[in-house]
Each structure stands twice: as structure tokens, then as C-alpha cells.
Amino acid sequence: MTPPKRALAERRWPPDLEEVLGGQPSPLPQEFYRRPTLRVARDLLGCILVHRTSDGATAGLVVEVEAYRGPKDRGAHSFGGRRTARNEVMYGAPGYAYVYFTYGMHFCMNVVTEEEGRPEAVLLRALRPLAGVALMRRRRSLDRDVPAERLARGPGNLCRAMGIDRSRNGADLTAGDLSLYAGETIRGAAVARSPRIGIDYAGEWAGRPWRWFLRDDPAVSRARVSGTAVGFERVRRVLS
DNA sequence: TATAAGATTGGCT
DNA sequence: GCCAATCTTATAT
């Protein structure tokens, strides 16, 4: 007796969500996140973030991410290994959302990686909207003629458009209303890397090329740091 | 308690 | 490119 499932889905969610997910029955498993953070970050490109709320569902393709690597990484909230109320979720099991509030007005969402006890995470910086676009537009209070690719461009805008706030901190991404699904396979040539954005205070760590994004995708946030638009090949040269 | 700063954004020069 | 908005968080006193 399974028919109610489809009927419920059609009543509560935009009709395009099911199509976007391509019939995938379940989100990415915890094993996806229980891996080296840099690998998870790269692999998150092309995945699909979904948030189901009482207002409706929204979904978007991940087009920009940044890796944050724990106690030694001066750019990370877990730098120094100090466990606080804010970064507590980073110390927990992989596959959970770490959502924090910043600049008095914006939320940012990360996915926790690595084994429990290793406070590393990947920041989701931008999505290409796929479903629930009208709802995203409403949440951002933008006119109808604003291009969809601007709705979730930047970590703060992403959370605003997706309806993600502090109540989602600690959410299980493998089961629940906020989840990540496998999406497109992104080929290497389509991927670009650069240093992370907005962490000039991190000294030498600020130069690490731990930001990944889809080359030429209009949904990728505008780089506000000079020398940020570093291409994939160029970065490889720098690293070698 | 008090204070400084922030994994940002949008508007203005 | 510069800067204000806005308030939680971390850290010091």
C-alpha cells in the first residue's frame, strides 16, 4: 500500500521537484561525507540541495563551495580546536548541516565532513535554482525580472532563498527536510579553483585554493578579492 | 559585563 | 572600489 506517497508529494511540493531529482529515492548517504574534506568539496559540485518547508520546496544545483579544514586552518571556525556553542556541530558526525549567523543579518550553511571529532566542513556558496524558483524570489523580495541565477548567488543569498536559518543547524542531511542528492557529474574541465573568499585574516591559509566552482556559471558568486578568479590549470601549476 | 570583529551584501562614488 | 547595515559570537576584563 504505497500510493499515498505520490499523492502527498504532489499536494505539498512544487510539481517540478520530483523531476529535478530524477526519481532518486534517497539523499546522499553519510559515507559520502565521511571522506577527506577536499574530496567532498569537489564532489559536491553538481549535487542538488533540497529544502522542504511548510511554504513549499526549493532545490538548486551546487555550483560553488569552499573547504574548511579544522583546528590548523586559520580560516575555519574550528581553528585552534576550541569547542564553542557555535562550532559544536562541526565536531559531530558527518552529513549534518552547520548553519551560522554572521554580520548581524546573514546565515551561511556548511556540510560537516570527516569522522566524528574532526571539525571540518564545506561551505555552500552558490546554487543554480532548479525548483521552487517563485518561492525563492518571494523569500528574497526580488522582482520577477531578476534572473534565477542571481537568487542563490553567494552564501547569504543561498540561505535566504532556500529558507535556511538557525533552526536548521544540526539538521541530518541524509534524512529529513533539508537534504542533498546526487546530481550532475561535473567534468574536470568545467571546474575552476581559487583561494577562499573573505578570509584575509587567515594569513597563509587564505591563499589555499580551497574554493571550487563551475567555470562560466552565472550563478557563481562574484569574486570580491583581487586575484581570485584563478583557473584550474593555473592552480595546478601553483601547487606543484 | 564590555568590546571588537565577522566564511556578506547591496548601493553609491 | 568604498562603505554602512546589523547583531551574534568570541574573547577579554
mmCIF file of C-alpha atoms (C1' of nucleotides) in Angstrom:
data_model
loop_
_atom_site.group_PDB
_atom_site.id
_atom_site.type_symbol
_atom_site.label_atom_id
_atom_site.label_comp_id
_atom_site.label_asym_id
_atom_site.label_seq_id
_atom_site.Cartn_x
_atom_site.Cartn_y
_atom_site.Cartn_z
ATOM 1 C CA MET A 1 0.000 0.000 0.000
ATOM 2 C CA THR A 2 2.249 2.797 -1.239
ATOM 3 C CA PRO A 3 0.063 5.077 -3.380
ATOM 4 C CA PRO A 4 -0.304 7.828 -0.742
ATOM 5 C CA LYS A 5 3.356 8.734 -1.161
ATOM 6 C CA ARG A 6 2.981 10.193 -4.631
ATOM 7 C CA ALA A 7 -0.291 11.912 -3.866
ATOM 8 C CA LEU A 8 1.181 13.596 -0.814
ATOM 9 C CA ALA A 9 4.180 14.724 -2.781
ATOM 10 C CA GLU A 10 2.038 16.334 -5.440
ATOM 11 C CA ARG A 11 -0.085 18.139 -2.915
ATOM 12 C CA ARG A 12 2.689 19.600 -0.772
ATOM 13 C CA TRP A 13 5.565 20.213 -3.164
ATOM 14 C CA PRO A 14 6.007 22.018 -6.448
ATOM 15 C CA PRO A 15 5.489 19.567 -9.283
ATOM 16 C CA ASP A 16 8.966 20.212 -10.611
ATOM 17 C CA LEU A 17 10.861 18.854 -7.612
ATOM 18 C CA GLU A 18 10.301 15.208 -8.456
ATOM 19 C CA GLU A 19 11.507 15.835 -11.960
ATOM 20 C CA VAL A 20 14.608 17.608 -10.698
ATOM 21 C CA LEU A 21 15.590 14.674 -8.514
ATOM 22 C CA GLY A 22 15.184 12.245 -11.371
ATOM 23 C CA GLY A 23 13.370 9.699 -9.250
ATOM 24 C CA GLN A 24 16.212 9.319 -6.746
ATOM 25 C CA PRO A 25 14.717 7.553 -3.725
ATOM 26 C CA SER A 26 17.108 8.870 -1.107
ATOM 27 C CA PRO A 27 19.697 11.553 -0.386
ATOM 28 C CA LEU A 28 23.456 11.046 -0.420
ATOM 29 C CA PRO A 29 24.478 8.594 2.342
ATOM 30 C CA GLN A 30 26.593 9.512 5.348
ATOM 31 C CA GLU A 31 29.551 7.711 3.745
ATOM 32 C CA PHE A 32 29.664 10.445 1.119
ATOM 33 C CA TYR A 33 30.560 12.948 3.824
ATOM 34 C CA ARG A 34 32.842 10.664 5.838
ATOM 35 C CA ARG A 35 35.767 11.342 3.500
ATOM 36 C CA PRO A 36 38.622 13.845 3.133
ATOM 37 C CA THR A 37 37.091 17.329 3.113
ATOM 38 C CA LEU A 38 38.739 18.423 -0.114
ATOM 39 C CA ARG A 39 37.291 15.401 -1.929
ATOM 40 C CA VAL A 40 33.838 16.037 -0.546
ATOM 41 C CA ALA A 41 34.049 19.689 -1.548
ATOM 42 C CA ARG A 42 34.914 18.887 -5.148
ATOM 43 C CA ASP A 43 32.286 16.154 -5.347
ATOM 44 C CA LEU A 44 29.561 18.432 -4.010
ATOM 45 C CA LEU A 45 29.685 20.415 -7.250
ATOM 46 C CA GLY A 46 26.710 19.237 -9.276
ATOM 47 C CA CYS A 47 24.817 17.846 -6.296
ATOM 48 C CA ILE A 48 21.296 19.052 -5.523
ATOM 49 C CA LEU A 49 20.310 20.776 -2.276
ATOM 50 C CA VAL A 50 16.621 20.388 -1.354
ATOM 51 C CA HIS A 51 14.659 22.108 1.402
ATOM 52 C CA ARG A 52 11.057 21.176 2.060
ATOM 53 C CA THR A 53 9.141 23.633 4.251
ATOM 54 C CA SER A 54 5.542 24.471 5.002
ATOM 55 C CA ASP A 55 5.812 27.207 2.360
ATOM 56 C CA GLY A 56 6.865 24.708 -0.287
ATOM 57 C CA ALA A 57 10.035 23.112 -1.576
ATOM 58 C CA THR A 58 13.096 24.647 -3.166
ATOM 59 C CA ALA A 59 16.052 22.966 -4.835
ATOM 60 C CA GLY A 60 19.252 24.037 -6.522
ATOM 61 C CA LEU A 61 22.388 22.691 -8.157
ATOM 62 C CA VAL A 62 25.552 23.297 -6.132
ATOM 63 C CA VAL A 63 27.875 25.426 -8.270
ATOM 64 C CA GLU A 64 30.301 26.880 -5.696
ATOM 65 C CA VAL A 65 31.817 25.519 -2.456
ATOM 66 C CA GLU A 66 34.684 26.114 -0.034
ATOM 67 C CA ALA A 67 36.516 23.655 2.235
ATOM 68 C CA TYR A 68 37.280 24.482 5.871
ATOM 69 C CA ARG A 69 39.769 22.172 7.477
ATOM 70 C CA GLY A 70 39.679 22.256 11.227
ATOM 71 C CA PRO A 71 41.989 23.276 14.098
ATOM 72 C CA LYS A 72 45.022 24.080 11.937
ATOM 73 C CA ASP A 73 43.093 26.118 9.369
ATOM 74 C CA ARG A 74 43.110 29.728 10.495
ATOM 75 C CA GLY A 75 40.133 30.408 8.258
ATOM 76 C CA ALA A 76 37.901 27.813 9.937
ATOM 77 C CA HIS A 77 35.556 28.415 12.848
ATOM 78 C CA SER A 78 37.169 25.380 14.496
ATOM 79 C CA PHE A 79 40.619 26.979 14.342
ATOM 80 C CA GLY A 80 42.614 26.271 17.474
ATOM 81 C CA GLY A 81 40.405 23.352 18.418
ATOM 82 C CA ARG A 82 38.260 25.479 20.686
ATOM 83 C CA ARG A 83 34.862 23.900 21.027
ATOM 84 C CA THR A 84 32.107 26.517 21.358
ATOM 85 C CA ALA A 85 28.353 26.626 21.169
ATOM 86 C CA ARG A 86 28.590 27.917 17.617
ATOM 87 C CA ASN A 87 31.001 25.360 16.121
ATOM 88 C CA GLU A 88 29.713 22.387 18.135
ATOM 89 C CA VAL A 89 28.089 20.749 15.103
ATOM 90 C CA MET A 90 31.428 20.706 13.274
ATOM 91 C CA TYR A 91 32.735 18.291 15.915
ATOM 92 C CA GLY A 92 29.854 15.903 15.397
ATOM 93 C CA ALA A 93 29.179 13.185 12.861
ATOM 94 C CA PRO A 94 29.495 13.855 9.103
ATOM 95 C CA GLY A 95 26.447 14.550 6.979
ATOM 96 C CA TYR A 96 24.916 17.239 9.202
ATOM 97 C CA ALA A 97 24.292 20.925 8.494
ATOM 98 C CA TYR A 98 26.370 23.566 10.244
ATOM 99 C CA VAL A 99 24.450 26.841 9.941
ATOM 100 C CA TYR A 100 25.771 30.048 11.486
ATOM 101 C CA PHE A 101 24.733 33.689 11.640
ATOM 102 C CA THR A 102 27.087 36.449 10.587
ATOM 103 C CA TYR A 103 27.308 40.201 10.042
ATOM 104 C CA GLY A 104 24.129 40.606 12.032
ATOM 105 C CA MET A 105 21.953 39.610 9.093
ATOM 106 C CA HIS A 106 23.085 36.593 7.104
ATOM 107 C CA PHE A 107 23.079 32.828 7.559
ATOM 108 C CA CYS A 108 25.633 30.525 5.952
ATOM 109 C CA MET A 109 25.315 26.761 5.522
ATOM 110 C CA ASN A 110 28.034 24.116 5.659
ATOM 111 C CA VAL A 111 28.008 20.339 5.453
ATOM 112 C CA VAL A 112 30.091 18.560 8.096
ATOM 113 C CA THR A 113 32.738 16.141 6.803
ATOM 114 C CA GLU A 114 35.273 13.607 8.098
ATOM 115 C CA GLU A 115 34.990 11.319 11.110
ATOM 116 C CA GLU A 116 33.166 12.493 14.211
ATOM 117 C CA GLY A 117 35.551 14.547 16.322
ATOM 118 C CA ARG A 118 37.303 16.119 13.313
ATOM 119 C CA PRO A 119 35.746 19.597 12.958
ATOM 120 C CA GLU A 120 35.891 20.065 9.186
ATOM 121 C CA ALA A 121 33.173 21.247 6.815
ATOM 122 C CA VAL A 122 32.303 22.529 3.350
ATOM 123 C CA LEU A 123 30.583 25.894 2.903
ATOM 124 C CA LEU A 124 27.881 26.017 0.219
ATOM 125 C CA ARG A 125 28.414 29.338 -1.539
ATOM 126 C CA ALA A 126 26.044 29.281 -4.501
ATOM 127 C CA LEU A 127 23.273 27.304 -6.186
ATOM 128 C CA ARG A 128 21.717 27.324 -9.621
ATOM 129 C CA PRO A 129 17.972 27.320 -8.797
ATOM 130 C CA LEU A 130 16.170 24.241 -10.128
ATOM 131 C CA ALA A 131 12.819 24.081 -8.351
ATOM 132 C CA GLY A 132 10.648 26.398 -6.279
ATOM 133 C CA VAL A 133 12.033 29.438 -8.069
ATOM 134 C CA ALA A 134 8.941 31.528 -7.370
ATOM 135 C CA LEU A 135 9.286 30.802 -3.648
ATOM 136 C CA MET A 136 12.963 31.745 -3.720
ATOM 137 C CA ARG A 137 12.046 35.019 -5.377
ATOM 138 C CA ARG A 138 9.452 35.730 -2.701
ATOM 139 C CA ARG A 139 11.895 34.996 0.109
ATOM 140 C CA ARG A 140 14.413 37.373 -1.399
ATOM 141 C CA SER A 141 11.817 40.056 -2.146
ATOM 142 C CA LEU A 142 13.049 40.441 -5.689
ATOM 143 C CA ASP A 143 11.201 41.455 -8.825
ATOM 144 C CA ARG A 144 10.047 38.874 -11.297
ATOM 145 C CA ASP A 145 12.522 40.003 -13.908
ATOM 146 C CA VAL A 146 15.553 39.245 -11.764
ATOM 147 C CA PRO A 147 17.341 36.273 -13.373
ATOM 148 C CA ALA A 148 17.005 32.996 -11.468
ATOM 149 C CA GLU A 149 20.766 32.537 -11.358
ATOM 150 C CA ARG A 150 21.022 35.511 -9.027
ATOM 151 C CA LEU A 151 18.634 34.167 -6.391
ATOM 152 C CA ALA A 152 21.121 31.903 -4.579
ATOM 153 C CA ARG A 153 24.394 33.533 -5.602
ATOM 154 C CA GLY A 154 26.564 33.895 -2.503
ATOM 155 C CA PRO A 155 26.313 32.010 0.826
ATOM 156 C CA GLY A 156 23.985 34.512 2.477
ATOM 157 C CA ASN A 157 21.688 34.718 -0.521
ATOM 158 C CA LEU A 158 21.672 30.919 -0.788
ATOM 159 C CA CYS A 159 20.300 30.526 2.728
ATOM 160 C CA ARG A 160 17.796 33.327 2.264
ATOM 161 C CA ALA A 161 16.434 31.844 -0.972
ATOM 162 C CA MET A 162 16.318 28.322 0.457
ATOM 163 C CA GLY A 163 14.703 29.366 3.739
ATOM 164 C CA ILE A 164 17.638 28.129 5.799
ATOM 165 C CA ASP A 165 18.163 29.712 9.221
ATOM 166 C CA ARG A 166 19.497 28.803 12.671
ATOM 167 C CA SER A 167 16.680 26.308 13.175
ATOM 168 C CA ARG A 168 18.379 24.096 10.560
ATOM 169 C CA ASN A 169 21.693 23.993 12.421
ATOM 170 C CA GLY A 170 22.469 20.354 13.155
ATOM 171 C CA ALA A 171 19.968 19.014 10.612
ATOM 172 C CA ASP A 172 20.631 15.498 9.309
ATOM 173 C CA LEU A 173 21.222 15.895 5.572
ATOM 174 C CA THR A 174 20.750 12.185 4.875
ATOM 175 C CA ALA A 175 17.169 12.095 6.176
ATOM 176 C CA GLY A 176 14.814 14.987 6.684
ATOM 177 C CA ASP A 177 13.536 18.196 5.142
ATOM 178 C CA LEU A 178 16.963 19.582 4.343
ATOM 179 C CA SER A 179 18.955 17.163 2.210
ATOM 180 C CA LEU A 180 21.456 16.705 -0.589
ATOM 181 C CA TYR A 181 21.021 14.422 -3.580
ATOM 182 C CA ALA A 182 23.417 13.233 -6.272
ATOM 183 C CA GLY A 183 23.010 15.327 -9.405
ATOM 184 C CA GLU A 184 25.068 16.021 -12.483
ATOM 185 C CA THR A 185 28.545 14.609 -12.928
ATOM 186 C CA ILE A 186 30.844 17.589 -13.303
ATOM 187 C CA ARG A 187 33.846 17.013 -15.540
ATOM 188 C CA GLY A 188 37.210 18.421 -14.551
ATOM 189 C CA ALA A 189 37.353 20.862 -17.431
ATOM 190 C CA ALA A 190 34.204 22.564 -16.174
ATOM 191 C CA VAL A 191 35.689 23.106 -12.718
ATOM 192 C CA ALA A 192 37.730 26.087 -11.574
ATOM 193 C CA ARG A 193 39.515 26.704 -8.265
ATOM 194 C CA SER A 194 40.642 29.741 -6.333
ATOM 195 C CA PRO A 195 41.528 30.855 -2.822
ATOM 196 C CA ARG A 196 38.590 31.163 -0.452
ATOM 197 C CA ILE A 197 36.593 34.380 -0.245
ATOM 198 C CA GLY A 198 36.528 36.808 2.646
ATOM 199 C CA ILE A 199 39.139 35.288 4.959
ATOM 200 C CA ASP A 200 42.017 37.723 4.569
ATOM 201 C CA TYR A 201 42.603 37.434 8.303
ATOM 202 C CA ALA A 202 43.664 33.797 7.833
ATOM 203 C CA GLY A 203 47.243 34.609 6.818
ATOM 204 C CA GLU A 204 48.886 31.933 4.669
ATOM 205 C CA TRP A 205 45.750 29.806 4.874
ATOM 206 C CA ALA A 206 43.890 32.459 2.919
ATOM 207 C CA GLY A 207 45.967 31.555 -0.113
ATOM 208 C CA ARG A 208 44.992 27.885 -0.212
ATOM 209 C CA PRO A 209 42.918 27.139 -3.349
ATOM 210 C CA TRP A 210 40.065 25.534 -1.465
ATOM 211 C CA ARG A 211 37.214 27.149 -3.339
ATOM 212 C CA TRP A 212 35.700 25.141 -6.179
ATOM 213 C CA PHE A 213 33.190 26.484 -8.669
ATOM 214 C CA LEU A 214 31.721 25.806 -12.094
ATOM 215 C CA ARG A 215 33.606 27.782 -14.678
ATOM 216 C CA ASP A 216 31.447 30.334 -16.501
ATOM 217 C CA ASP A 217 28.311 29.556 -14.478
ATOM 218 C CA PRO A 218 26.310 32.776 -13.943
ATOM 219 C CA ALA A 219 25.063 31.517 -10.574
ATOM 220 C CA VAL A 220 28.594 31.585 -9.108
ATOM 221 C CA SER A 221 29.133 34.469 -6.693
ATOM 222 C CA ARG A 222 31.115 37.470 -7.811
ATOM 223 C CA ALA A 223 34.667 37.327 -6.525
ATOM 224 C CA ARG A 224 35.383 40.332 -4.338
ATOM 225 C CA VAL A 225 39.046 39.629 -3.728
ATOM 226 C CA SER A 226 41.608 40.610 -6.318
ATOM 227 C CA GLY A 227 43.301 37.669 -7.989
ATOM 228 C CA THR A 228 40.514 35.351 -7.041
ATOM 229 C CA ALA A 229 39.473 34.127 -10.463
ATOM 230 C CA VAL A 230 42.196 31.520 -10.655
ATOM 231 C CA GLY A 231 41.626 28.815 -13.224
ATOM 232 C CA PHE A 232 42.084 25.115 -12.665
ATOM 233 C CA GLU A 233 45.271 24.764 -14.706
ATOM 234 C CA ARG A 234 46.856 27.792 -13.129
ATOM 235 C CA VAL A 235 46.208 26.453 -9.660
ATOM 236 C CA ARG A 236 47.809 23.134 -10.508
ATOM 237 C CA ARG A 237 50.917 24.992 -11.518
ATOM 238 C CA VAL A 238 50.960 26.929 -8.261
ATOM 239 C CA LEU A 239 50.591 23.778 -6.216
ATOM 240 C CA SER A 240 53.345 21.821 -7.983
ATOM 241 C "C1'" DT B 1 29.557 42.935 31.502
ATOM 242 C "C1'" DA B 2 32.136 45.193 27.593
ATOM 243 C "C1'" DT B 3 34.105 45.269 23.187
ATOM 244 C "C1'" DA B 4 35.720 44.164 18.557
ATOM 245 C "C1'" DA B 5 35.027 41.757 14.526
ATOM 246 C "C1'" DG B 6 32.796 38.906 11.160
ATOM 247 C "C1'" DA B 7 33.279 32.245 5.905
ATOM 248 C "C1'" DT B 8 28.201 39.122 3.492
ATOM 249 C "C1'" DT B 9 25.586 42.021 0.711
ATOM 250 C "C1'" DG B 10 23.894 45.873 -1.994
ATOM 251 C "C1'" DG B 11 24.175 50.539 -3.000
ATOM 252 C "C1'" DC B 12 26.788 54.504 -4.090
ATOM 253 C "C1'" DT B 13 31.096 57.163 -5.799
ATOM 254 C "C1'" DG C 1 36.383 50.485 -5.185
ATOM 255 C "C1'" DC C 2 34.395 52.016 -0.724
ATOM 256 C "C1'" DC C 3 31.248 51.652 2.998
ATOM 257 C "C1'" DA C 4 27.195 51.107 6.008
ATOM 258 C "C1'" DA C 5 23.894 47.859 7.862
ATOM 259 C "C1'" DT C 6 23.121 44.934 11.945
ATOM 260 C "C1'" DC C 7 23.728 41.780 15.909
ATOM 261 C "C1'" DT C 8 25.643 37.353 17.259
ATOM 262 C "C1'" DT C 9 29.783 35.377 18.813
ATOM 263 C "C1'" DA C 10 34.166 35.020 20.837
ATOM 264 C "C1'" DT C 11 37.174 36.730 23.977
ATOM 265 C "C1'" DA C 12 38.844 39.743 27.375
ATOM 266 C "C1'" DT C 13 38.050 42.210 31.749
#
